[in-house]
mmCIF file of C-alpha atoms in Angstrom:
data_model
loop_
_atom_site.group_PDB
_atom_site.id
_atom_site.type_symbol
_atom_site.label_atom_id
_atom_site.label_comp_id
_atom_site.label_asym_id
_atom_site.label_seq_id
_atom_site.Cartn_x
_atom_site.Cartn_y
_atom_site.Cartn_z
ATOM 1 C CA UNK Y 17 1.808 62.029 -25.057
ATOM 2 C CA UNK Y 18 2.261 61.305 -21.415
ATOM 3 C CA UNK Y 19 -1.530 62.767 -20.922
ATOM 4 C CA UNK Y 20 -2.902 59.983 -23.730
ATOM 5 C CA UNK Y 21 -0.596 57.573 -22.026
ATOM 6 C CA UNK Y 22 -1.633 58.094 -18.281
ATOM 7 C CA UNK Y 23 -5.446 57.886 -19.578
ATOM 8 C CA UNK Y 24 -5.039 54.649 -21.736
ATOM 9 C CA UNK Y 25 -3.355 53.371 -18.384
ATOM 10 C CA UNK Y 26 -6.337 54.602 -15.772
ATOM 11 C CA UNK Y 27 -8.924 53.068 -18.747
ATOM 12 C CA UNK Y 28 -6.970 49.505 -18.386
ATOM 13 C CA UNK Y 29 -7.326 50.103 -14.318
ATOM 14 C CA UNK Y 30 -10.762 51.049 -14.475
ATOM 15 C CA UNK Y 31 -11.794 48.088 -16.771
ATOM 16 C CA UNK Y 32 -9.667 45.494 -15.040
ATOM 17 C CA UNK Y 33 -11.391 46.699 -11.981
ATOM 18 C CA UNK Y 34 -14.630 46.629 -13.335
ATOM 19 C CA UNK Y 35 -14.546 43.065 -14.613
ATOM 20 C CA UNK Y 36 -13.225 41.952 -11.217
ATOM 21 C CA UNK Y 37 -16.361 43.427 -9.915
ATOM 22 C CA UNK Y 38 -18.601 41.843 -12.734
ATOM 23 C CA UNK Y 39 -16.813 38.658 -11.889
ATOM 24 C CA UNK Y 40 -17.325 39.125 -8.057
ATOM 25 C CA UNK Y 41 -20.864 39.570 -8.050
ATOM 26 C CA UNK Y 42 -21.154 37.174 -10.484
ATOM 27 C CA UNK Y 43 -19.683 34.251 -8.207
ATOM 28 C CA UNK Y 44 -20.696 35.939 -4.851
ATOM 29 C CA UNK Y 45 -23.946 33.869 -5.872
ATOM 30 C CA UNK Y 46 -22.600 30.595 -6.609
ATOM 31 C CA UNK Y 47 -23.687 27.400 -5.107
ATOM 32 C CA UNK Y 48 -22.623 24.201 -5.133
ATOM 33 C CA UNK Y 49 -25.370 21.615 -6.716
ATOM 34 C CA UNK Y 50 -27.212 20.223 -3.201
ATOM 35 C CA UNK Y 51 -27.742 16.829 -5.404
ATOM 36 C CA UNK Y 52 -24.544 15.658 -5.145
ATOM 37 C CA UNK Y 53 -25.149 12.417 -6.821
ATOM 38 C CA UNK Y 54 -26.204 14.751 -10.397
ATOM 39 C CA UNK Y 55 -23.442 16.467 -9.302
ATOM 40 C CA UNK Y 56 -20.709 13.316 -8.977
ATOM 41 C CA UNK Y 57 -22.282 12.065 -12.365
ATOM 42 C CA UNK Y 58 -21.576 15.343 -14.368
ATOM 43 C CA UNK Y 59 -17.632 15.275 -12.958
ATOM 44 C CA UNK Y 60 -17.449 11.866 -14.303
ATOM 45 C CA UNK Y 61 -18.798 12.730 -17.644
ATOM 46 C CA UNK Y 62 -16.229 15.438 -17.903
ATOM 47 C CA UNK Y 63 -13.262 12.847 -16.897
ATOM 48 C CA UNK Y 64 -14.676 9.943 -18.719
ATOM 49 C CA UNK Y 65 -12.594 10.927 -22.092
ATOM 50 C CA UNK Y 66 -9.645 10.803 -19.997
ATOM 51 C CA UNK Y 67 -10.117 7.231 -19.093
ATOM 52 C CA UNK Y 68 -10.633 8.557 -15.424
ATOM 53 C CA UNK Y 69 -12.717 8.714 -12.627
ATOM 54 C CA UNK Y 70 -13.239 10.868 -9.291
ATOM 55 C CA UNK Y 71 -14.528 8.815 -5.891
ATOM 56 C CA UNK Y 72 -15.688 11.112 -3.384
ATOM 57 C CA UNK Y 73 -15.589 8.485 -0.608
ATOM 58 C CA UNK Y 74 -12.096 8.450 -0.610
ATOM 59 C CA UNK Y 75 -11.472 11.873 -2.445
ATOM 60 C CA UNK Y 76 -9.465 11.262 -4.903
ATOM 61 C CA UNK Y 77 -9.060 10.511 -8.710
ATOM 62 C CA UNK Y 78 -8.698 7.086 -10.779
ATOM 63 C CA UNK Y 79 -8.120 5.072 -13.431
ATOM 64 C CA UNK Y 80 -11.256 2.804 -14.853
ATOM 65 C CA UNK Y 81 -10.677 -0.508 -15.326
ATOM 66 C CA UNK Y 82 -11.674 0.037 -19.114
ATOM 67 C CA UNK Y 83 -9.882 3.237 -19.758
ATOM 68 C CA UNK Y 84 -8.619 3.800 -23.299
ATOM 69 C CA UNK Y 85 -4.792 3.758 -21.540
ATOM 70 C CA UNK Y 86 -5.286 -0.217 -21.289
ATOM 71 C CA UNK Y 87 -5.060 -1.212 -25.527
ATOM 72 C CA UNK Y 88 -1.396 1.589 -25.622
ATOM 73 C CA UNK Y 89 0.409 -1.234 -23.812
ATOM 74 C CA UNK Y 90 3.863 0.190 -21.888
ATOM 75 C CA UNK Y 91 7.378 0.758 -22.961
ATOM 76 C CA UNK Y 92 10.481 2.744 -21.043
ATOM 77 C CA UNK Y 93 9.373 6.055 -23.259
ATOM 78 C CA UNK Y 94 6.405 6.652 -21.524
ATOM 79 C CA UNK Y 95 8.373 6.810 -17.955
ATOM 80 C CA UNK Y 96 11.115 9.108 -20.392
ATOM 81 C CA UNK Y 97 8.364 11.472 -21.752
ATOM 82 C CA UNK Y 98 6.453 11.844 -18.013
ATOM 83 C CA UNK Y 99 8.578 15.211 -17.551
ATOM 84 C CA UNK Y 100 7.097 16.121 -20.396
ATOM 85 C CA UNK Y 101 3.499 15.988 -18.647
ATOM 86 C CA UNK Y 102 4.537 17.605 -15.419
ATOM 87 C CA UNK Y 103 5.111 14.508 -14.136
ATOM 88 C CA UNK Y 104 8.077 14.392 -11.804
ATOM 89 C CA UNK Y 105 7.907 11.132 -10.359
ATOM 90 C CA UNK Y 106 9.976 7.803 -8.878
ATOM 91 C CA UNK Y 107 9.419 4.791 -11.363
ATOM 92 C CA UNK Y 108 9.965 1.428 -10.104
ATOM 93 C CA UNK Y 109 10.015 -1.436 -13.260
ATOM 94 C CA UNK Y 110 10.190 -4.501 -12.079
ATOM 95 C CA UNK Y 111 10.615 -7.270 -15.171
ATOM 96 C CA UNK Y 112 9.989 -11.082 -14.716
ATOM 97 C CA UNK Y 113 9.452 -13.977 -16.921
ATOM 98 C CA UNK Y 114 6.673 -16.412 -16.404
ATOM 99 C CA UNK Y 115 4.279 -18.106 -18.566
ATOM 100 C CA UNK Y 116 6.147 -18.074 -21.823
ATOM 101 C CA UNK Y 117 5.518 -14.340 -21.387
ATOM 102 C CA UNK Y 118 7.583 -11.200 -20.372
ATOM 103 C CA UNK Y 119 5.927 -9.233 -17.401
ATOM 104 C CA UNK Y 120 6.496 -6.049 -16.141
ATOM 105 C CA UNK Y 121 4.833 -4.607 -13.044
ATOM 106 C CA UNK Y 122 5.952 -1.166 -12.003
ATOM 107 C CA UNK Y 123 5.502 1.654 -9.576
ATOM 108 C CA UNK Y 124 4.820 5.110 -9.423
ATOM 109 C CA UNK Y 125 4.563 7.899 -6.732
ATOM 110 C CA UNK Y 126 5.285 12.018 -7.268
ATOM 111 C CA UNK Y 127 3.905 14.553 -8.244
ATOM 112 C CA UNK Y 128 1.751 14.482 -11.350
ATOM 113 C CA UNK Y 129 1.098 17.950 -12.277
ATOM 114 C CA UNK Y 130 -1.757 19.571 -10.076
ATOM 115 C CA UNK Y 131 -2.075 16.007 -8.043
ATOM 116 C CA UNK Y 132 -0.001 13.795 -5.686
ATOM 117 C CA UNK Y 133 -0.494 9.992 -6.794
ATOM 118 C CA UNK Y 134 0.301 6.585 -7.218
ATOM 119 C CA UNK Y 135 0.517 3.643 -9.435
ATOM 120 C CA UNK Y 136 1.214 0.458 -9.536
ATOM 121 C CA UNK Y 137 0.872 -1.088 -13.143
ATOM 122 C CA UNK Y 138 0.908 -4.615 -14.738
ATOM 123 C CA UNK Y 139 2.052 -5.896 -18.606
ATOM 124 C CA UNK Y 140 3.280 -8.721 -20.445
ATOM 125 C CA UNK Y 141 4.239 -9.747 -24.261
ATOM 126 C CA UNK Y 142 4.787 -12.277 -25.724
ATOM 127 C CA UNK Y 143 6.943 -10.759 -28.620
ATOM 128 C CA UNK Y 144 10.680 -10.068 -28.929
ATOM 129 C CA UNK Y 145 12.299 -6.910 -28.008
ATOM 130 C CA UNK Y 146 12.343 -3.703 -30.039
ATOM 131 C CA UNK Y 147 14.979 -2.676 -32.163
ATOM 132 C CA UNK Y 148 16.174 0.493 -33.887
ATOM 133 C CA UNK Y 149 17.991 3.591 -33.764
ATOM 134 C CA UNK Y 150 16.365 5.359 -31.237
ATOM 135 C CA UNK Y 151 14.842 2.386 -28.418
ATOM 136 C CA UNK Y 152 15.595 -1.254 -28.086
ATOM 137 C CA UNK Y 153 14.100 -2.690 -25.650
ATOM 138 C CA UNK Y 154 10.550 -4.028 -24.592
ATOM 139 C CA UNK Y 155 7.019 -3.513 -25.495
ATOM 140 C CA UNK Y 156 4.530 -4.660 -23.284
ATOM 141 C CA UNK Y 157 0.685 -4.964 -23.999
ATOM 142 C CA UNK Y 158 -1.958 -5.079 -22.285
ATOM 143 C CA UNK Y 159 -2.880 -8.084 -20.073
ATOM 144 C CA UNK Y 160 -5.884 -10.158 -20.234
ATOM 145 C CA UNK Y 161 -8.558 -10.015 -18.127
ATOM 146 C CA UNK Y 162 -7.702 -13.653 -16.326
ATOM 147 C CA UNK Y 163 -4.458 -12.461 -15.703
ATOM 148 C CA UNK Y 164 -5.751 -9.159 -13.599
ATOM 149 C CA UNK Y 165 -3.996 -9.381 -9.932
ATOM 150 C CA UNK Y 166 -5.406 -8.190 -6.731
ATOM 151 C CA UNK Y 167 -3.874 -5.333 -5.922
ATOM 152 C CA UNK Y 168 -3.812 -2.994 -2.879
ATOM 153 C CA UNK Y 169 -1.901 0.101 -2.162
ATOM 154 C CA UNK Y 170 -1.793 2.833 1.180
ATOM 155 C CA UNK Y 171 0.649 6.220 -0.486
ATOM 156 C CA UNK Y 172 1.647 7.942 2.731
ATOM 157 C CA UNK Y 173 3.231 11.365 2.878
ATOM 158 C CA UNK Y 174 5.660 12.055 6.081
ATOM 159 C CA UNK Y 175 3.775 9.045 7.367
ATOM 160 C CA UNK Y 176 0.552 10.438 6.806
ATOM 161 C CA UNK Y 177 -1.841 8.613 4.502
ATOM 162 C CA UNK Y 178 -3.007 10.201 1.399
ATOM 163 C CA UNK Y 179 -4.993 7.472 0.085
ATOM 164 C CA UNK Y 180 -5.856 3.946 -0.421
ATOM 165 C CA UNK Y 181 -6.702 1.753 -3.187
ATOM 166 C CA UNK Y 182 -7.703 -2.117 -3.594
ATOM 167 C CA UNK Y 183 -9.141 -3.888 -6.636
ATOM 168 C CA UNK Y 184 -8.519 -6.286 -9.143
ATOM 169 C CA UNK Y 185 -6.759 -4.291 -11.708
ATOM 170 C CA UNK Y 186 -4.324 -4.244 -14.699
ATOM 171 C CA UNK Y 187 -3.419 -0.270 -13.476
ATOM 172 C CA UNK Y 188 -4.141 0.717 -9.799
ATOM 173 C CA UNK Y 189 -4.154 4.487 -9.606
ATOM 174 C CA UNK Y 190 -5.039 6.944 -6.783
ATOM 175 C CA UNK Y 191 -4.370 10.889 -7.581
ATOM 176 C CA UNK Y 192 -5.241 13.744 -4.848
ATOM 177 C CA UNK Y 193 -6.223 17.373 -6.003
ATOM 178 C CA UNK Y 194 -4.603 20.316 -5.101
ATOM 179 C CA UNK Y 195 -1.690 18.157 -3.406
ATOM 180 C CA UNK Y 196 1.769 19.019 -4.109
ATOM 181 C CA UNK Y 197 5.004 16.953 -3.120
ATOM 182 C CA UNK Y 198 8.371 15.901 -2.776
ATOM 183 C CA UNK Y 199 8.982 12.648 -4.016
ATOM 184 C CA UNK Y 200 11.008 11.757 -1.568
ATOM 185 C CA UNK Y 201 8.205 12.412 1.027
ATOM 186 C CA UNK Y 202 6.135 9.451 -0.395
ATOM 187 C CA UNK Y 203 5.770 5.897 0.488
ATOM 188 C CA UNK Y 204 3.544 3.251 -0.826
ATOM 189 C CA UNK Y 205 2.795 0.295 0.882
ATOM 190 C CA UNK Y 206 1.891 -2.464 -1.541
ATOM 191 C CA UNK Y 207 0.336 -5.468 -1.477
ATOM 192 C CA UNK Y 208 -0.106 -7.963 -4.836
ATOM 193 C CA UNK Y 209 -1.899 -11.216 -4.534
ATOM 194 C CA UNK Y 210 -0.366 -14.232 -7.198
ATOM 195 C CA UNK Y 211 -2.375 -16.882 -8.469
ATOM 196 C CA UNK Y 212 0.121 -19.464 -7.655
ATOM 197 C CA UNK Y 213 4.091 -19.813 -6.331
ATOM 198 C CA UNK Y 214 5.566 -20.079 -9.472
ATOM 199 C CA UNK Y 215 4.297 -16.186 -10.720
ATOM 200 C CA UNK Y 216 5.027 -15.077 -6.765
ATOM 201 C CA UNK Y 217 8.939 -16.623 -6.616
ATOM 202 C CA UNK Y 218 9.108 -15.409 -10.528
ATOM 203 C CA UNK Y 219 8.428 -11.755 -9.178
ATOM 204 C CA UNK Y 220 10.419 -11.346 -5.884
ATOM 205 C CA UNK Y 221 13.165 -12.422 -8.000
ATOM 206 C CA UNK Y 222 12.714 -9.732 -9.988
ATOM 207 C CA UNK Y 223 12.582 -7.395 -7.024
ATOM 208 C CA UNK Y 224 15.580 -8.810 -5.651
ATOM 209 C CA UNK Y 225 17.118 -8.642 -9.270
ATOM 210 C CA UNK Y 226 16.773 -4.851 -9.042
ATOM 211 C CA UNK Y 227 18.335 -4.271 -5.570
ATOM 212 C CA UNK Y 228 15.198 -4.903 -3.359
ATOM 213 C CA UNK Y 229 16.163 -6.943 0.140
ATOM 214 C CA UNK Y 230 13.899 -9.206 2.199
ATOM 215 C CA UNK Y 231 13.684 -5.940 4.687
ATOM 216 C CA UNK Y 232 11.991 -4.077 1.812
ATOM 217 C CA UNK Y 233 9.300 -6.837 1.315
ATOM 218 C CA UNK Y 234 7.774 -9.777 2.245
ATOM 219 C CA UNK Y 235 5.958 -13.053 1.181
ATOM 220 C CA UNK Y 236 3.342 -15.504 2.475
ATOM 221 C CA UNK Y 237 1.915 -17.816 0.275
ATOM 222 C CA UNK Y 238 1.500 -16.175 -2.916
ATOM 223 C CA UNK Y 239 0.956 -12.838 -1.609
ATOM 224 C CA UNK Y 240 4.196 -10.202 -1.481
ATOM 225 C CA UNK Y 241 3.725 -6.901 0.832
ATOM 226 C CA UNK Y 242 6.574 -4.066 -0.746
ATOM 227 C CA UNK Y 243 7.827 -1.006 1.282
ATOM 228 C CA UNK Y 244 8.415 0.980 -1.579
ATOM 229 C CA UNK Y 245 10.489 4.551 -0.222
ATOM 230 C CA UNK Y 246 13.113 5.167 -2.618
ATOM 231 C CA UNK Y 247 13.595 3.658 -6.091
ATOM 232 C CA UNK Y 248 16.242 1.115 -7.124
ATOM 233 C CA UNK Y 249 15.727 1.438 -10.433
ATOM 234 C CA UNK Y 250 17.400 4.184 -12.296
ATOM 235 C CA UNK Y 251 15.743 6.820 -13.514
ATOM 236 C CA UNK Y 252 15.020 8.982 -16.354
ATOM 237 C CA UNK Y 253 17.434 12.115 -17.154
ATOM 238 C CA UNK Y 254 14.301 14.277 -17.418
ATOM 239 C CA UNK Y 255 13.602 13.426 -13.532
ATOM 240 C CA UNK Y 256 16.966 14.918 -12.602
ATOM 241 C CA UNK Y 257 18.457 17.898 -11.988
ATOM 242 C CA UNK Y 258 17.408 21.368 -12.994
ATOM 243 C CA UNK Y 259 14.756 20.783 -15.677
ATOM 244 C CA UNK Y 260 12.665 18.183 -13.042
ATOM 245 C CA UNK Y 261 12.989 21.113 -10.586
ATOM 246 C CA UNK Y 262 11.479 23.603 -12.665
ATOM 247 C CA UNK Y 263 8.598 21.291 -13.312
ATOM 248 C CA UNK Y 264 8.171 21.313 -9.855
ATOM 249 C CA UNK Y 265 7.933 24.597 -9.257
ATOM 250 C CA UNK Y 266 5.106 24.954 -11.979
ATOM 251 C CA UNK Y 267 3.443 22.382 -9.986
ATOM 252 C CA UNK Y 268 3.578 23.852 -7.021
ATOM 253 C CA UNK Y 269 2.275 27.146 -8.038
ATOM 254 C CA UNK Y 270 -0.806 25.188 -10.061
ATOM 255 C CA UNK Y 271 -2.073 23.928 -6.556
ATOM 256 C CA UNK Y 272 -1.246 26.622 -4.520
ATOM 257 C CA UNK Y 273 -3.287 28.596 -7.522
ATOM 258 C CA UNK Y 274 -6.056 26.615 -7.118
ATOM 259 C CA UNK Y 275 -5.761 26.024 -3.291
ATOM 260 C CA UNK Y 276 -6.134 29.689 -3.167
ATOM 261 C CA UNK Y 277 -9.169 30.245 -5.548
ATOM 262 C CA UNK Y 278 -11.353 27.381 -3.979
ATOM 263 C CA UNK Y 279 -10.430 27.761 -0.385
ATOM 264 C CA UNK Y 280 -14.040 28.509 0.521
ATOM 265 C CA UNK Y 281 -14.900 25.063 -0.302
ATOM 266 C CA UNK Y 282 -13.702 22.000 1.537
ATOM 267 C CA UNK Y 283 -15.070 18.991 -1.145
ATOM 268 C CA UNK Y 284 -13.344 18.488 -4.040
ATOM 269 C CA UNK Y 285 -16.104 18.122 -6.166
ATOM 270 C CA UNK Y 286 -17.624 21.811 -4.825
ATOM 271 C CA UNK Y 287 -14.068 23.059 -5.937
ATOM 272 C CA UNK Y 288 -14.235 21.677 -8.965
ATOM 273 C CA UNK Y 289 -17.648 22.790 -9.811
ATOM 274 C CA UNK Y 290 -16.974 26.176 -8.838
ATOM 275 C CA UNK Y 291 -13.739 26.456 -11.224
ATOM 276 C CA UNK Y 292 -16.232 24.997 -14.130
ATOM 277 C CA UNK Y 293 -18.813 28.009 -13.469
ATOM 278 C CA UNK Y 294 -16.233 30.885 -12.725
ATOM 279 C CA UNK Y 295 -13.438 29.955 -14.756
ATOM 280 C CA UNK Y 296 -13.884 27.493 -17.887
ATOM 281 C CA UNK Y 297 -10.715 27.768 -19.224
ATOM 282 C CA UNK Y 298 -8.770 26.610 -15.861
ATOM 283 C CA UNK Y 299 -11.246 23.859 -15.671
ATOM 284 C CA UNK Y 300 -10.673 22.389 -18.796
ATOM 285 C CA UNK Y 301 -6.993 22.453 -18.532
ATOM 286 C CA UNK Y 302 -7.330 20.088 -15.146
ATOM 287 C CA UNK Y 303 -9.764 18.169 -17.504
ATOM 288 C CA UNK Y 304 -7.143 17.853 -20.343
ATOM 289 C CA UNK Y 305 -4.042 17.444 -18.125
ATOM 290 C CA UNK Y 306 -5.290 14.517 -15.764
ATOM 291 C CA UNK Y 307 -2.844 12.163 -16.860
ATOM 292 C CA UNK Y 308 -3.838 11.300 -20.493
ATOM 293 C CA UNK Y 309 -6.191 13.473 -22.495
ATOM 294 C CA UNK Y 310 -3.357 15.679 -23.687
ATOM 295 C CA UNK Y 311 -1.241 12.302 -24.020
ATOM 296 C CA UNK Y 312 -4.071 11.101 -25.719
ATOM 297 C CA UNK Y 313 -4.516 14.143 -28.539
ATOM 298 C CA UNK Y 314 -0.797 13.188 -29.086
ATOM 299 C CA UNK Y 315 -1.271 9.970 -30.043
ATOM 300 C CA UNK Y 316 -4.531 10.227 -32.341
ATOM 301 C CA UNK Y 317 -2.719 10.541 -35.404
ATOM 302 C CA UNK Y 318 -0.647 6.739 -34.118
ATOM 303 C CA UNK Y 319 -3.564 5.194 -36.472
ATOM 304 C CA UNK Y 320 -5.417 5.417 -33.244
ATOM 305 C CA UNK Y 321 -9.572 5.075 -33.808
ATOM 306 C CA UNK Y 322 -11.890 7.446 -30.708
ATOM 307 C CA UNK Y 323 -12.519 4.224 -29.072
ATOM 308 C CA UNK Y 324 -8.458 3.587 -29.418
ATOM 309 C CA UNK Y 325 -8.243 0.566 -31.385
ATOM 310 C CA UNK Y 326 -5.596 0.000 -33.898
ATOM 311 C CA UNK Y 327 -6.631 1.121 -37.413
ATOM 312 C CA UNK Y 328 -4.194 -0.331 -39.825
ATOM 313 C CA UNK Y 329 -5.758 1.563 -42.716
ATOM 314 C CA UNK Y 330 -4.608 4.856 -41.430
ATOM 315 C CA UNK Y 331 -0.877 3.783 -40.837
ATOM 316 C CA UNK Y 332 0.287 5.063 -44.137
ATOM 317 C CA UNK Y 333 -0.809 9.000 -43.296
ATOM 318 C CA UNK Y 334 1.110 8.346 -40.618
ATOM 319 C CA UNK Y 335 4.583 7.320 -42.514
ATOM 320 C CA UNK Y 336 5.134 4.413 -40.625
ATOM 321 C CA UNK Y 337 4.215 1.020 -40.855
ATOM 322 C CA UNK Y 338 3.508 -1.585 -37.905
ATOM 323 C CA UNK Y 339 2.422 -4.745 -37.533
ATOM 324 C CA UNK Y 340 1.464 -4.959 -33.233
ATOM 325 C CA UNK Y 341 -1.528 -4.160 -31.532
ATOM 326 C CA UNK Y 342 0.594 -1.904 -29.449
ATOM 327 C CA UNK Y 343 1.189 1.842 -29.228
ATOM 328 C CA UNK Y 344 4.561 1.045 -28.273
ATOM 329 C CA UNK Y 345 5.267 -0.652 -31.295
ATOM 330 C CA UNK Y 346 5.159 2.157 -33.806
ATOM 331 C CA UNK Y 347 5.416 5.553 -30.787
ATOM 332 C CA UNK Y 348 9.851 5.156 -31.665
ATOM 333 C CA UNK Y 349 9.292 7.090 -34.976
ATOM 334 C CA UNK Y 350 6.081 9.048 -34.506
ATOM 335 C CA UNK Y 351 5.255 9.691 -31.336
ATOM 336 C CA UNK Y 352 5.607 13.750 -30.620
ATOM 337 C CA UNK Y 353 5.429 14.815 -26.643
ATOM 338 C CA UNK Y 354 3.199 17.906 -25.779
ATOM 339 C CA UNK Y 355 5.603 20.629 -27.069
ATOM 340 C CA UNK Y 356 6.285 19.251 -30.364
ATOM 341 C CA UNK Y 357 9.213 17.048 -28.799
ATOM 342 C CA UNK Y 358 9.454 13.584 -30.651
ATOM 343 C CA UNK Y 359 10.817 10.426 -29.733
ATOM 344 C CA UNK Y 360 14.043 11.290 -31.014
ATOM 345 C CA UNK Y 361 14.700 14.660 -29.860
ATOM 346 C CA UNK Y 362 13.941 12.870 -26.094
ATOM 347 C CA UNK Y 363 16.727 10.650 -26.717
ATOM 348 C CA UNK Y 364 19.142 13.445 -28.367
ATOM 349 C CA UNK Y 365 18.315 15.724 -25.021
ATOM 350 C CA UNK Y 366 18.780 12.847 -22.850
ATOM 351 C CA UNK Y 367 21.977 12.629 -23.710
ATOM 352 C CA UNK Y 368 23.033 16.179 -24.224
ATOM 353 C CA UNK Y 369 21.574 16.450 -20.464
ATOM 354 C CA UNK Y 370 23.721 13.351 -19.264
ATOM 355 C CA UNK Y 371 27.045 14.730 -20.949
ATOM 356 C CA UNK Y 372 26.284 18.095 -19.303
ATOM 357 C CA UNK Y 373 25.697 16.210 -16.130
ATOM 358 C CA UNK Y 374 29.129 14.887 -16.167
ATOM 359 C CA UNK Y 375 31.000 18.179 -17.286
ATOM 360 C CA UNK Y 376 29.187 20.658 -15.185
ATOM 361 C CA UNK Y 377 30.152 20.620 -11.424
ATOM 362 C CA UNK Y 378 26.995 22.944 -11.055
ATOM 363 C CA UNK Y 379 24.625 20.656 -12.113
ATOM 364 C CA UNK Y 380 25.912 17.743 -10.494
ATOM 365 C CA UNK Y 381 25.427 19.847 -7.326
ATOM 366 C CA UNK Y 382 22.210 20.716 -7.858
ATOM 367 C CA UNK Y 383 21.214 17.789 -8.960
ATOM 368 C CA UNK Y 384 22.724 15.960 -5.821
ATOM 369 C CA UNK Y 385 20.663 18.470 -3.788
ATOM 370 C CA UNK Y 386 17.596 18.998 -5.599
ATOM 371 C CA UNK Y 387 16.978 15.267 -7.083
ATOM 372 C CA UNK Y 388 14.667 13.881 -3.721
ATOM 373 C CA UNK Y 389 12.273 16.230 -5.218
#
């Protein structure tokens, strides 16, 4: 028995070994496409799906102005559910009224799986807030395309810039590869242009609302420059403690994974071409997790059409009826979070986590140590 056993064992060795070798010589002759413009275009095929985009120019990943993420509109459960993503990140909401609407522009900086980024995002309704057993609160749509604000960002780490971004945008997003972080190591500096004094006062009193003082920002004319370091706002359970650190962990293995596999390339779009050619699977797994496409397989069966317009028709295989153009509208009773988690087991964990939080001296411990993550 021990013979049979020490042979099966030397057979696994040998072939182990020998597809090593296979795969050795195999990508000893790889070469990054010389036409880097074919090369660009075929990255952006793969992300367009995901509502993304990669610039060389400035290395780094975003959002398209047209992305299917602009018709799901924005409620508190998507900041709730980010752990769920690997997502570990400071959210900054900051809610105004102007125009007979409700606005909400908010922030973002962390760590977003295999990527450092940012965010800064911008909503309004015109509808009343949501009520029922598991969320009351706001759903915000998407904004027209008059109402689109100029928008710049710089996302520092230890003082060191990561990236910038400027456009007029509804979402403006900036995501680096293979860069892992501490929350508490980012900074954004932002910038947001107003189209007259009314929107700009209606805003920095929603800043101020929050916590924010006039050290942390400042206005001239309709234009308001934030220092964003450290959120007012509180934030989700899931962010906190134990569970958040664990995510982190994951995420910091992912890029020092993939760090280590393309480290004879320095351009991003050479690493990722070599991970589609050697390893498929691991490519398509950045593909799917770049903030949305697995979000996006989630939602689907919302009465969601491919080009993600609302299909009333298909509301009733969905047990659920809804009457608002907005994913936010009908994701409180159907919405289920990679992992099978649904709305309201989020809410039922969240506060199992928080009464755990107060009774358990461990976890407030760790969690006073661990949550600048």
């Amino acid at each position: 028995m021990l013979l049979i056993l020490i042979t099966a064992c030397c057979v696994l060795v040998v072939g182990i070994a020998a597809v090593l070798i296979v795969f050795h010589i195999k990508m000893s002759k790889f070469k990054p496409t010389k036409d880097k413009k074919k090369q660009l275009q075929e990255i952006n095929n793969d992300l367009r799906p995901t509502g993304f985009a990669y610039s060389p120019n400035g290395d780094y990943f975003y959002s398209l102005r047209n992305c299917w993420q602009r018709n799901v509109g924005y409620c508190k459960f998507y900041d709730d559910g980010a752990a769920f993503l690997n997502m570990i990140i400071h959210c900054e909401p900051i809610k105004f009224s102007y125009g007979g609407k409700k606005w909400l522009i908010e922030f973002w900086k962390g760590q977003y799986g295999i990527t450092t980024g940012a965010e800064v995002g911008v909503y309004n309704t015109s509808k009343g807030d949501v009520h029922t057993n598991n969320f009351s609160g706001t759903c915000y749509g998407k904004i027209n395309n008059d109402e689109q604000l100029p928008i710049s960002f710089v996302l520092k780490k230890n003082k060191s810039v990561i990236l910038k971004r400027k456009d007029i945008h509804w979402w403006l997003t900036g995501f680096k590869l293979g860069e892992y972080s501490k929350r508490s190591s980012l900074s954004m500096k932002i910038k947001i242009k107003f189209p007259n004094q009314e929107m700009c006062q209606a805003f920095t009193d929603g800043l101020e609302e929050i916590g924010y003082t006039k050290k942390e920002y400042s206005v001239f004319k309709t234009t308001v420059k934030i220092n964003y370091t450290k959120p007012h706002s509180t934030q989700s359970n899931f962010q906190q403690g134990p569970q958040a650190a664990l995510v982190q962990q994951t995420n910091r293995s992912y890029c020092e994974a993939f760090n280590m596999a393309t480290i004879k390339y320095k351009y991003t779009a050479d690493k990722l071409e070599y991970i589609k050619a050697s390893v498929p699977v691991l490519y398509d797994m950045f593909i799917s997790s770049i903030y949305g496409k697995k979000f996006y397989e989630q939602v689907k069966g919302l009465g969601l059409t491919t080009d993600v317009k609302f299909e009333y028709e298909k509301q009733q295989n969905n047990n659920h009826s809804c009457g608002e153009n907005c994913l936010c509208s009908c994701i409180r009773n159907c919405l289920c979070f990679p992992g099978g988690y649904s709305v309201e087991d989020i809410f039922k964990f969240s506060q199992q986590f928080s009464q755990q939080m107060k009774s358990n001296n461990v976890d407030k411990e760790f969690n006073r140590k661990n949550n600048a993550n």
